[in-house]
Coordinates of C-alpha atoms in Angstrom, one line a residue:
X1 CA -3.6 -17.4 45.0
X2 CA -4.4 -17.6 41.0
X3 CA -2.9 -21.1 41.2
X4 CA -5.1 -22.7 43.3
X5 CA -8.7 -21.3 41.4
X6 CA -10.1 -24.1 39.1
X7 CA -8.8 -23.9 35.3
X8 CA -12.3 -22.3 34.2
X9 CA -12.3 -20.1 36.6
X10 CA -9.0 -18.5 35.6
X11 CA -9.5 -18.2 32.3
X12 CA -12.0 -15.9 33.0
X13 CA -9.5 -13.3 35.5
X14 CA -8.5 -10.5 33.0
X15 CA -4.9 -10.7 31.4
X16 CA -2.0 -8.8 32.7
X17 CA -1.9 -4.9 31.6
X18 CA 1.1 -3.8 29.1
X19 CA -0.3 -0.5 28.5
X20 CA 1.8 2.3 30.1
X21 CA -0.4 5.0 32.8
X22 CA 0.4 7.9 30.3
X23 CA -1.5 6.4 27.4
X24 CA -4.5 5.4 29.7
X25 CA -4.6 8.8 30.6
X26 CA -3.9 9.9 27.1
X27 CA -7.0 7.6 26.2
X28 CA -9.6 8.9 28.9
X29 CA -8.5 12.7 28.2
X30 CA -8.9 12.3 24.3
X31 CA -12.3 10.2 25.2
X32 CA -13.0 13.1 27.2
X33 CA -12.5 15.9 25.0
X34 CA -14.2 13.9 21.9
X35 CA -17.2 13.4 23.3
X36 CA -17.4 17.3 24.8
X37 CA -17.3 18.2 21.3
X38 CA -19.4 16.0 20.1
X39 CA -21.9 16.9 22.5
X40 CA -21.7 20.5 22.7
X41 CA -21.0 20.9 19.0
X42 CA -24.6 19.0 18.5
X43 CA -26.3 20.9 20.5
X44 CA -24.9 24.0 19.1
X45 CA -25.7 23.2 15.7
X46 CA -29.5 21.4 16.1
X47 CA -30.5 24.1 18.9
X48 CA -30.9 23.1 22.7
X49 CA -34.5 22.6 22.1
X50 CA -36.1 21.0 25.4
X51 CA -36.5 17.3 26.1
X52 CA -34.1 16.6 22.7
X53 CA -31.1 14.6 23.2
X54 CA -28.5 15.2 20.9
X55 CA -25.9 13.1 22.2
X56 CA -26.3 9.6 21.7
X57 CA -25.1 7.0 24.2
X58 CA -23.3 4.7 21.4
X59 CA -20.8 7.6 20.7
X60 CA -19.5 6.8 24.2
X61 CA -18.3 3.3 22.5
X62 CA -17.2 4.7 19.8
X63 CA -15.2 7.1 21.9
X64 CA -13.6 4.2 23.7
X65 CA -12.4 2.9 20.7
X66 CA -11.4 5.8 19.1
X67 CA -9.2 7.0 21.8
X68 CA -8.1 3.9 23.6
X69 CA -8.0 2.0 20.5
X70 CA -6.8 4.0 17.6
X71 CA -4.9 1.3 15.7
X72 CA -8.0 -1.2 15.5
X73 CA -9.6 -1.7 12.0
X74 CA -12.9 -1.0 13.8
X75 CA -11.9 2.5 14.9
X76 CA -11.1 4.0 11.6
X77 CA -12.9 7.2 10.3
X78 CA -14.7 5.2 7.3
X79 CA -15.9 1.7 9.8
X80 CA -17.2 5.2 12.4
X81 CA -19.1 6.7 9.8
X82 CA -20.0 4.3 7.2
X83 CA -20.8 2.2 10.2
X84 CA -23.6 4.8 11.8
X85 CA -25.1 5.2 8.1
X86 CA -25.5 1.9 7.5
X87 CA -27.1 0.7 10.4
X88 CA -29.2 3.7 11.4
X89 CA -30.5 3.8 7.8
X90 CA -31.6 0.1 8.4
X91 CA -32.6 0.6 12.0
X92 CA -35.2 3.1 10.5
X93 CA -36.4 0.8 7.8
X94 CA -37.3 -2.0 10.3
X95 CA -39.1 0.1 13.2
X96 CA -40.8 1.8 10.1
X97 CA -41.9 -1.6 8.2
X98 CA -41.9 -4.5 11.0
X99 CA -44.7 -4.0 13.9
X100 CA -43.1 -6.2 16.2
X101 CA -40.0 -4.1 18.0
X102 CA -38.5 -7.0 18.9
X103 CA -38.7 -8.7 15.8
X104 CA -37.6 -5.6 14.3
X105 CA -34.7 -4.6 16.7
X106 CA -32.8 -8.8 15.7
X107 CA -33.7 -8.1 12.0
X108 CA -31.8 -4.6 12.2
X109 CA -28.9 -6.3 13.7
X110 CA -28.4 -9.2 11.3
X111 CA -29.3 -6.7 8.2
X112 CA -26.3 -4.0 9.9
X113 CA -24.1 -6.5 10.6
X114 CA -24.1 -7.7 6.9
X115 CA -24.0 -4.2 5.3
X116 CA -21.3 -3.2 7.2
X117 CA -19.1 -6.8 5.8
X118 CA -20.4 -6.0 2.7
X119 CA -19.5 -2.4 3.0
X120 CA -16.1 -2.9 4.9
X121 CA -17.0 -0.5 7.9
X122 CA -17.5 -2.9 10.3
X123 CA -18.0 -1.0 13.7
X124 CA -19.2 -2.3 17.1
X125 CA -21.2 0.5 18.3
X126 CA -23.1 0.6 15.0
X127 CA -25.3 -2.1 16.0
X128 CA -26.2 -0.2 19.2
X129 CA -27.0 2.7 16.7
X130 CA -29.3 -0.1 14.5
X131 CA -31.3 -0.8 18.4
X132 CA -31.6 3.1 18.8
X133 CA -33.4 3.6 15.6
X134 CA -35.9 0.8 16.2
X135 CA -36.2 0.8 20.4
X136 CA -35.8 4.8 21.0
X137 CA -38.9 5.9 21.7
X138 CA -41.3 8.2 20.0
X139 CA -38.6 11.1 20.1
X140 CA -36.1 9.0 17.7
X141 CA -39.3 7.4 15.8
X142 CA -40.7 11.2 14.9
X143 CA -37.5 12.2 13.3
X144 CA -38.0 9.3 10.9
X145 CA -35.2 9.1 8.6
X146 CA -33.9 12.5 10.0
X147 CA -32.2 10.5 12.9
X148 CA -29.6 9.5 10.2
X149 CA -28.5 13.2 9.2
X150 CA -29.0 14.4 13.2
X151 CA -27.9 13.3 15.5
X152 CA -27.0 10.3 14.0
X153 CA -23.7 11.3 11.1
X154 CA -23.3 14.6 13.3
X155 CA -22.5 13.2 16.2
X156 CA -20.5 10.7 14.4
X157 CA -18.6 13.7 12.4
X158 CA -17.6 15.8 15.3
X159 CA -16.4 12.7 17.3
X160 CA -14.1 11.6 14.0
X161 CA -12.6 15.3 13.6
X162 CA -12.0 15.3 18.0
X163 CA -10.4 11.9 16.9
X164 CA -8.0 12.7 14.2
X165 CA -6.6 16.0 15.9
X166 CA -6.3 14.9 19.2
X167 CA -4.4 11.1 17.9
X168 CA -2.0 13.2 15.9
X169 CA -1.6 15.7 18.9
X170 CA -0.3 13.1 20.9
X171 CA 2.3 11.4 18.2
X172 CA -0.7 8.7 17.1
X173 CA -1.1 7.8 13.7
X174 CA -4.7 8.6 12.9
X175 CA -6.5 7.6 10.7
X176 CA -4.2 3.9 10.8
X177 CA -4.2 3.6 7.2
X178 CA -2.9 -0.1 6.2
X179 CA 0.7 0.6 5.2
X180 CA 1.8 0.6 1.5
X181 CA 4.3 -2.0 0.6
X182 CA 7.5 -1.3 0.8
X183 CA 9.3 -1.2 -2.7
X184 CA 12.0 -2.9 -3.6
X185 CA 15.6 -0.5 -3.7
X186 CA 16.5 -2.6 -6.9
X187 CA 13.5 -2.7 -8.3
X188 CA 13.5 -6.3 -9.2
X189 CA 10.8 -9.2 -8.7
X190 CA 13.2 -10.4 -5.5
X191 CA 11.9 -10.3 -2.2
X192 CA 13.2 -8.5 0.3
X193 CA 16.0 -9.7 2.5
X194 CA 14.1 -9.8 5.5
X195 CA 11.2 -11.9 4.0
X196 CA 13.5 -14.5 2.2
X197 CA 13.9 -16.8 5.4
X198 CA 11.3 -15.5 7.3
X199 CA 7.7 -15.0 7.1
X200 CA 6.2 -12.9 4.3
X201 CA 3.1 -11.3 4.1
X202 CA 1.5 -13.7 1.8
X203 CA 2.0 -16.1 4.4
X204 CA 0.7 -14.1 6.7
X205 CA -2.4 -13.4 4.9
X206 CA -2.9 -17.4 4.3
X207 CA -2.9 -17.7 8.1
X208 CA -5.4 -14.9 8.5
X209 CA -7.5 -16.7 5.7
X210 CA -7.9 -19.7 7.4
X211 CA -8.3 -18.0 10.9
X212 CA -11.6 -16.8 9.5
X213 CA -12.3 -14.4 12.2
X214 CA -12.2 -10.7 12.6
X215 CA -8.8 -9.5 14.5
X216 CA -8.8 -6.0 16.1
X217 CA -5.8 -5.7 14.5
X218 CA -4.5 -4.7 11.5
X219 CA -2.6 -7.0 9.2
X220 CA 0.3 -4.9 8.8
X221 CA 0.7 -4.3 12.3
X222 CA 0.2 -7.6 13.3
X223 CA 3.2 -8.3 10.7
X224 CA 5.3 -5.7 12.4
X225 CA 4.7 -7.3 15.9
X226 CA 5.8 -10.4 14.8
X227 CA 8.8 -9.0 13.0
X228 CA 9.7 -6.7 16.3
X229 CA 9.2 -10.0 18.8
X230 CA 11.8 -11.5 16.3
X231 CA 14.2 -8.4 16.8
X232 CA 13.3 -8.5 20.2
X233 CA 14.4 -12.4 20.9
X234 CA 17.7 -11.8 18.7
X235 CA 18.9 -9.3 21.2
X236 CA 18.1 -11.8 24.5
X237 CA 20.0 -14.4 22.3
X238 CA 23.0 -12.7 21.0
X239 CA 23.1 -10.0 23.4
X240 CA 22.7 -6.2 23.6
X241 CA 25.8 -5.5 20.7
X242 CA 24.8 -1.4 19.9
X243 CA 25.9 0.9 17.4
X244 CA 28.3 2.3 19.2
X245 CA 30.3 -0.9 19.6
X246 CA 30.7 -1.4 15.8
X247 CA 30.7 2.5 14.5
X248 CA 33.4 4.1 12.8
X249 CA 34.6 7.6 14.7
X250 CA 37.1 9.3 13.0
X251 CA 34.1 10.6 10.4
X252 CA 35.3 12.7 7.3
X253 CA 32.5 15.5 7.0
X254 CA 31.9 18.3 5.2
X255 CA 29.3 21.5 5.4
X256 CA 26.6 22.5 3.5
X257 CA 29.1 25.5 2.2
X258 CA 31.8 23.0 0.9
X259 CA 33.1 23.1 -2.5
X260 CA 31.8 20.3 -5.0
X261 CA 35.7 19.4 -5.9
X262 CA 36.4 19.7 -1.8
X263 CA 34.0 16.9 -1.1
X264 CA 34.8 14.8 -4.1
X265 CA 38.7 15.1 -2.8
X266 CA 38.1 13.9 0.0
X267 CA 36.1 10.7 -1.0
X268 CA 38.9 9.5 -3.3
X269 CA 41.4 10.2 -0.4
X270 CA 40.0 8.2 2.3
X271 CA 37.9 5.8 -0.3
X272 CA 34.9 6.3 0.9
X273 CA 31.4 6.4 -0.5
X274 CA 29.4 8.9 1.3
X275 CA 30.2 12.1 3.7
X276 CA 28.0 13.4 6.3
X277 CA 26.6 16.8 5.7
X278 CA 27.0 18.5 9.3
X279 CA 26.1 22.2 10.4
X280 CA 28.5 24.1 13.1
X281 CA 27.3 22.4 15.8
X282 CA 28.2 18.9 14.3
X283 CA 24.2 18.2 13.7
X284 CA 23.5 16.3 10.9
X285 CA 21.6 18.1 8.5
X286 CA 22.0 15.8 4.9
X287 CA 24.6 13.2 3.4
X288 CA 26.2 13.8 0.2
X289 CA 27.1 10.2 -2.0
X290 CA 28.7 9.7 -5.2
X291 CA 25.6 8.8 -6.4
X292 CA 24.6 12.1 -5.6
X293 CA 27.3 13.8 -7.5
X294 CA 26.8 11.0 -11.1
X295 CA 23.3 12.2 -11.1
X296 CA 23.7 15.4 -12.5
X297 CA 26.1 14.7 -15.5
X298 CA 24.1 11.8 -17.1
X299 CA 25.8 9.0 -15.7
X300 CA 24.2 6.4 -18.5
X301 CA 26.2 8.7 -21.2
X302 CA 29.7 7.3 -21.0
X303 CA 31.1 8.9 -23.8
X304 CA 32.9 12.3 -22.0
X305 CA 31.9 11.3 -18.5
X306 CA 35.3 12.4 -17.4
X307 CA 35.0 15.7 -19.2
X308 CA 31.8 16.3 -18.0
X309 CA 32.1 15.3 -13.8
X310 CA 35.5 17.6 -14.0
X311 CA 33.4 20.4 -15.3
X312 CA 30.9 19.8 -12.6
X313 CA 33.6 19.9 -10.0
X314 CA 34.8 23.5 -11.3
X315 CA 33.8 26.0 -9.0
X316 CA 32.4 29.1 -10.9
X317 CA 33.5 32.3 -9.6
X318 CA 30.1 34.5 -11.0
X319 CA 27.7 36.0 -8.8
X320 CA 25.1 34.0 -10.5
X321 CA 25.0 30.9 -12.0
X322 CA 22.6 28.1 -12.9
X323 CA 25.3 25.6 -12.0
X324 CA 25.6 23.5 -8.8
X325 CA 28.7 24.9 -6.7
X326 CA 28.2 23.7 -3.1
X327 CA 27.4 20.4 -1.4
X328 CA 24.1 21.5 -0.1
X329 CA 22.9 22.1 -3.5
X330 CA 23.0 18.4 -4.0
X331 CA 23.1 16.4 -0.7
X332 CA 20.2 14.1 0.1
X333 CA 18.5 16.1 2.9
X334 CA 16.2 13.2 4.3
X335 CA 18.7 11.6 6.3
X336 CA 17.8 8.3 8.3
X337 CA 19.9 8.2 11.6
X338 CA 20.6 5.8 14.5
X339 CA 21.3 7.0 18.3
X340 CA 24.9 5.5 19.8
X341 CA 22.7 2.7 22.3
X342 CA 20.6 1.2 19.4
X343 CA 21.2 -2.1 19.0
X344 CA 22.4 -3.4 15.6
X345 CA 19.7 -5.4 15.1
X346 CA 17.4 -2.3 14.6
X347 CA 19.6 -2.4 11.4
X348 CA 18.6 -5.2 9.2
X349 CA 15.3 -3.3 7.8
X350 CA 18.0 0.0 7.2
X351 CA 20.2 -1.8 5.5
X352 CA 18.7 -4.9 3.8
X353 CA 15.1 -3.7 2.6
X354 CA 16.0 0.1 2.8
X355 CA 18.5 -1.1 0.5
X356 CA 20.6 2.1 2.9
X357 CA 24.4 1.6 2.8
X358 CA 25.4 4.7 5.0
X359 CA 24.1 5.3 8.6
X360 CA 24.9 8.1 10.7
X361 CA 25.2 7.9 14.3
X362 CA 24.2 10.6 16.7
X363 CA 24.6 11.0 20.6
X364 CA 21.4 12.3 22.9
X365 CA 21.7 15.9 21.5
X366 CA 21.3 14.7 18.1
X367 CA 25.5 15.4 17.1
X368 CA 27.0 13.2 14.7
X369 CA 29.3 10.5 16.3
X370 CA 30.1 7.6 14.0
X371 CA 29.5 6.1 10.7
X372 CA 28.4 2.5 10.5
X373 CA 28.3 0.9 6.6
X374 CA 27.2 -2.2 5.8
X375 CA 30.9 -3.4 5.7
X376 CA 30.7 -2.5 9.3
X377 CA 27.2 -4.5 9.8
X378 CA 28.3 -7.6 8.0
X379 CA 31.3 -7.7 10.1
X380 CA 29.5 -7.2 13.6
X381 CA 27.0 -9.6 12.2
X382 CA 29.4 -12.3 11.9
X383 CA 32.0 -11.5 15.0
X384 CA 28.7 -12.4 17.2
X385 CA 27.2 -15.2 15.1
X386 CA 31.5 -16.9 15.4
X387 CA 30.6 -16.1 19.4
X388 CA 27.9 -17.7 19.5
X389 CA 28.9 -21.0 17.6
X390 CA 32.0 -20.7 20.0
X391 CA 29.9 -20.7 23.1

């Protein structure tokens, strides 16, 4: 049926939906609930005095986009709220100074709508908040530049504070602060290994330069949607290769209780790097690395290095001492795991950027399964890159 409507025509039919029913009804409920508050925490505050509305019908915009939108540049706390101030101290000006409301109502706009660029708060709704000031009535017009203060940065307030608990409530990251960079593990001037064949961001922000036209998206998550359709079309061409296919399984571990010289033995007798730190019921709760154990004898003194990792290695039989005697007093608790069905190529960013060289592997219950190392990785990485060439 679409097929046979003229070109025009179909370019206006809406596109197709890729958001799930639970977050449209995680959307409308948080709509709901912010603008309840907003409302009745208004009222509560300015006093239900008769024939005053303290509710204003942008806030309903500014709900959608809040709760429906959370991610968007426009919907953060400072475009909300720096947003409102701007354009309802402007949309006071011109009903107070210009006769004409017309006349008055455009100039509000175009003066709003710059502010806000200027001011980096760019939000939609403002400009209806800009037409409130100047076309209101005489209600709005009596409380001069009142209507700021209330209802105006109240309502706005209340609906932020409905935003930012809610969001989190439901696993949202609100307010969607731009992501810091992520450092390099070496600390040199290198890029990282993702970026050096791919896209970086400075590309990225060249492309966005030359666009020259407000995206409701973030540059750092439109980065990470371009680098997850790239995940995403490695795994339909090399196929659905998961870390359980590649893990190691016969994992060396050891417990938080474990002697220092214990753990130490047994990476020198299965030459290995790191050992997961496991609790009784094989949940990983830290990782233990040699690193971990040349930290804490001054591994950039060489002189007596020996001396000094054999006397950290002596267990001390006192009651009390200042002295590290067990692994958990010097594991790495922040562990980064990976579930048995993820596919390897959720690995690069671990293991190339991360700069990680040790990933646990847990099954559905969160137990420790398998080890991959980037040993591991490189190998799987080239056993399906040989398959492919052989295809």
């Amino acid at each position: 049926m679409e097929n046979l409507l003229p070109g025009w025509l179909r370019s206006l039919l809406p596109s197709a939906a890729t958001v799930s029913q639970a977050e449209r009804l995680r959307s409308g409920t948080g709509a709901l609930l912010g603008v309840l508050l907003a409302g009745l925490g208004s009222t509560a505050i300015l006093g239900a005095t008769p024939g005053a509305v303290w509710l204003l019908a942008p806030m309903g915009a500014s709900a959608v986009l809040l709760f429906a939108l959370p991610a968007s540049p426009l919907a953060q706390p400072w475009s909300l709220l720096g947003g409102n101030l701007v354009a309802s101290l402007i949309g006071v000006s011109c009903a107070r100074y210009i006769p004409a409301p017309v006349a008055a109502a455009a100039a509000a706009i175009f003066l709003s709508i710059g502010a806000m660029f200027a001011l980096h708060c760019l939000h939609p709704p403002s400009g209806a908040i800009a037409l409130t000031a100047v076309l209101g009535g005489s209600q709005v017009q009596a409380l001069g530049y009142g209507f700021v203060l209330a209802p105006v940065m109240l309502n706005g307030l209340l609906l932020v504070a409905a935003a930012v608990i809610y969001n989190r409530a439901v696993g949202r990251r609100y307010p969607h602060a731009q992501q810091p960079v992520v450092p390099h593990p070496h600390h040199t001037a290198d890029l990282l290994p993702t970026t050096r064949l791919g896209f970086t961001s400075a590309d990225l922000q060249a492309v966005l330069k030359a666009h020259d036209q407000v995206l409701d998206i973030s540059a750092d998550d439109l980065e990470d949607l371009f680098l997850r359709t790239e995940r995403h079309a490695h795994r339909r061409r090399f196929g659905e290769t998961c870390c359980a296919n590649i893990m190691a399984r016969d994992i060396v571990t050891v417990e938080f209780g474990s002697k220092l010289a214990e753990a130490w033995a047994l990476m020198r007798e299965h030459a290995v790097q790191a050992l997961p730190v496991v609790d009784r019921g094989r949940h990983v709760i830290g990782i233990v690395t040699r690193s971990d154990f040349l930290r804490h004898i001054d591994p950039l003194e060489l002189r007596g290095m020996g001396r000094r990792l054999r006397a950290f290695l002596t267990y001390t039989a006192h009651s009390h001492t200042d002295k590290h005697e067990v692994v958990g007093q010097i594991m790495t608790t922040r562990v980064q795991t990976v579930r048995e069905g993820t596919p390897i190529v959720e690995l690069v960013p671990l293991m190339s950027d991360a700069g990680l060289h040790h990933v646990p592997v847990v099954n559905g219950q969160g137990k420790l399964v398998g080890m991959i190392t980037q040993t591991d990785f490189v190998a799987a990485l080239y056993e399906t890159s040989l398959a492919e060439l052989q295809d």
